[in-house]
Structures are given as C-alpha cells and as structure tokens.
Amino acid sequence: QAFMEMGLDSIVGIEWVKAINTRFFLNINAAQLYDYPTLQQLSQFVHGLISPNTETETPTSQARSASLRQLQASISQYEEKNYGLVIDKAMDLVDLSVRSFPIQPLNDTDILIEVHASAINFPDAMCINGLYPTQPAYPYVCGFEVAGVVKAVGEGVDTIQVGDEVMALSGENLGGHARYVTVPYHHAIVKPRFMSFEEAASMPVIFSTVLYAFEQAQLGSGESTLIQTASGGCGLAAIQLARLQHSRIFATAGKERKLKFLSRIGIDQPIHYKDQCFKQAILQATLVGVDVVLNMLSGDAIQKGLDCLAIGGRYVELAVHALKVSNKLDLTSLTKNKRIITVDGRSLPDEHQHDFSAMMSRLRELIDQEHVVPVVSRVYPYSQFKDALEFVGSGEHIGKVVLSHDVDQ
C-alpha cells in the first residue's frame, strides 16, 4: 500500500525522514518518499544506501577528476568570496543561514556568474523543508534563477564572454542564492542593458516554463485559456503570452486583493478558486469549456481543471509536486481528442537543450520588442532572505520576489 493511501502528509513525511536519517546516519530528503512510495521500495532504497560501497575509481574517472581540479583552479580567486543559503538537511526557515560554500567546478560548457540578484520561487521553500521532488543531494544552495556578470567561461563556450551581464536558470545543482554560481551556458542569455539585475532575475523560470507550456499545448490565435493562480509569477507571464495570441483569458486567484489586481490589469471577472467553483463558472461562461488549462493548483483542482476542457482541449500541468500527491483521477472526461501535458521546468534545459536555447532567444526577442515585461513586486536586500522567503511561503505575494546583492534596504 502506498504511503499516500495510508494518509501520509508532508509534515509526517518530514518527521519520518528525520527519524530514518538519525537512525541510520543518512541525509536523505523528504521528497524521496514520492520516488519510493511504499514501505518495500523505501526499505530497499535505504538498504542500498547503508550497504558497503565497494566501487573503486577507474583510470577514466581519475582523469576526469584531474580535469575538474584544473578547471576549478581557474575560479579559485572567487572561492573564498563565495557564500550562499546552504541547505544540508530538511529544516525550518529559522535554521537557514548564510554560509561559505564551494563553487561548483567549471566544465567546458559552463559559465561562472557573479550573482547580483536572484528570484525567490515557491519551490525554494519546498527545498528548505526537504519536499521539492527534484532537489539536489545535500548539501546545496537553493535558488533557481539569477542575473549577474560573467566572470569565467569554459573552453567550449563561444556565445557568452567574460564581462557579459546575463540572466540565467541555475543548473542541476541549483545554487542561485549564492554570490557565485556555475551554470551551463545554454541556460543563460545576455540581459538587455535597459533592464536592472533585479528585473532580469525574475524572468527566466516563469517565461521559459510558460513559453514551453503554450508551445506544447499549441495555443492558437483566439483560443480560450484558463490560467490558475494567475497573480503569481507564472500566471502573470501566462497572461502576457496568451494576450499575444489574442486568447480569451479566464483567470483564478485565492485572495480578494489578488482578484482586484487581476481586474486592474484587464481580466474580466476573475474567479476566486477557494470561494467559487471555477469548473461551474467556466462552463457557464463558455458552455463548452476552454481550449487550454494551465494548472498550478493541487488537490481536487486538478480534476476540476480536466473537467473544464472543451473538445480537443489541452490540460497543462505545471505543479510537479501536486501530481505526485494527487488522489486518483477520473480520466473518463478526456474523450474527444483531449490531452494531458506535464511540464517539469527543471528538466527542460538539459533534456531539450536545442529547443530551450531557441526558447531563451525567443524570450530575449519578446523583451526587446516590449511584448513582455518583468513582474517584480518586491525586492529584498540579500541580508533579509528570511523575510523574503517567509513572504513567498505565505502566498501573499503578487508576481515575483527578488533578493538583491546590490541594495541595502
């Protein structure tokens, strides 16, 4: 029987993992309960970790290690200056602190960025609690997107130069909320000169995710779109991109002030998804449902969103965590050429490298043409990271919240 069927929630999951780590001297994270969702699977995973490791280093791995050490030497001048929000176990926000942290080695296709600003995303809070499904192994620095100045480039990089001001997604090991971060070069684009570091840091995650989502959904001109939690970062990016397609937009939010904000930016009759049945509201307004649903909600909102689709409709799921903990779904409504599409923004840059590079170039074009704009609501000095993370974790924010290394207050 799966843990979720036994009533396991995230709070109990964290306590389970803490107990396992204490008992067996491990450092696994709570998100791995979703990868090993039964007692048998989890016990086999833990057994594998505590069994003796007899692997030896091969000549190939020795050569690779030597190469990495050589590359690391090129960025050693920045090593003692680096610091970050280091996560070494599932913890509470009060336990998070700024600590020194080694810079990830620079591979041939990497760039080293001196971070001037980094955006806070809700998954940062999940990382702190050990709940983000694709978080790196401990210890690591959280942070999914940055803007800053390039300080070093790998030998295989020819599109970005030392001194360029860039905006970028962090790599597999995250690291955005640090002073220096190493990222693959195709994760970055040169930022426009007219844009501040704080504005630039707010854009890579939300716009790359929604651009890809709408591309996969093949949102056509004049089609209708339901955008859930539309006052958040992805929601406001989606509104801008859907308007470029002349889409009829339906949007939800969970607080009255957010609904008023959506009304002020031109959304007609935004829907309170907590107080109203958005499924009923959509079907009453359209009679047939919507062409595309862009979902970032959990729980029964997933089922209701599926039930909102018109003939040939496409449901796009952005909430990776919500899918992992969702109840069983009734898919009988997905007849008449309807589709479900899942988007994991973390895996996009490396699983679809060519497409992602083209998408980042497309983002730069949209910025230059003033078709899309940043959606920053608050900027916090880096020293106030706890206030910023608490604010995002509360769900009170509209748009994006950014940490800046350059502002004092």
Coordinates of C-alpha atoms in Angstrom, one line a residue, residues 195 199 202-203 206-207 210-211 214 219 225 227 230-247 249 251 261-262 265-267 294 362-363 366-376 399-400:
M195 CA 16.8 46.1 -17.6
E199 CA 14.1 42.7 -13.1
S202 CA 12.6 37.5 -12.2
M203 CA 12.1 36.3 -15.8
I206 CA 8.4 31.8 -15.4
F207 CA 8.7 32.8 -19.1
V210 CA 5.1 29.1 -19.9
L211 CA 6.6 29.6 -23.4
F214 CA 1.9 27.0 -24.6
L219 CA -2.3 27.6 -28.1
T225 CA -7.3 29.8 -21.7
I227 CA -4.9 30.3 -16.0
A230 CA -2.9 34.0 -12.2
S231 CA -1.5 36.6 -9.9
G232 CA 1.7 34.6 -9.3
G233 CA 4.8 34.8 -11.4
C234 CA 3.9 32.0 -13.9
G235 CA 0.3 33.3 -14.0
L236 CA 1.3 36.9 -15.0
A237 CA 3.7 35.6 -17.6
A238 CA 1.0 33.4 -19.0
I239 CA -1.4 36.3 -19.2
Q240 CA 1.1 38.3 -21.2
L241 CA 1.9 35.4 -23.6
A242 CA -1.8 34.5 -24.0
R243 CA -2.6 38.0 -25.0
L244 CA -0.1 37.8 -27.8
Q245 CA -2.3 35.0 -29.1
H246 CA -5.5 37.1 -28.6
S247 CA -6.7 34.4 -26.3
I249 CA -8.5 34.6 -20.8
A251 CA -8.0 33.6 -14.5
F261 CA -5.3 43.2 -9.1
L262 CA -6.3 40.9 -11.9
I265 CA -4.8 44.6 -15.4
G266 CA -7.8 43.9 -17.6
I267 CA -9.0 40.4 -16.6
L294 CA -2.7 26.0 -17.3
R362 CA 12.7 33.9 -28.2
L363 CA 12.4 35.4 -24.7
L366 CA 10.0 39.4 -26.8
I367 CA 11.7 41.6 -24.2
D368 CA 13.4 43.7 -26.9
Q369 CA 10.1 44.1 -28.7
E370 CA 8.4 45.1 -25.3
H371 CA 5.9 42.3 -25.7
V372 CA 6.6 41.0 -22.2
V373 CA 7.8 42.8 -19.1
P374 CA 9.1 41.8 -15.7
V375 CA 6.6 41.2 -12.9
V376 CA 8.6 42.1 -9.8
G399 CA 4.3 38.4 -9.2
K400 CA 7.9 37.8 -8.3

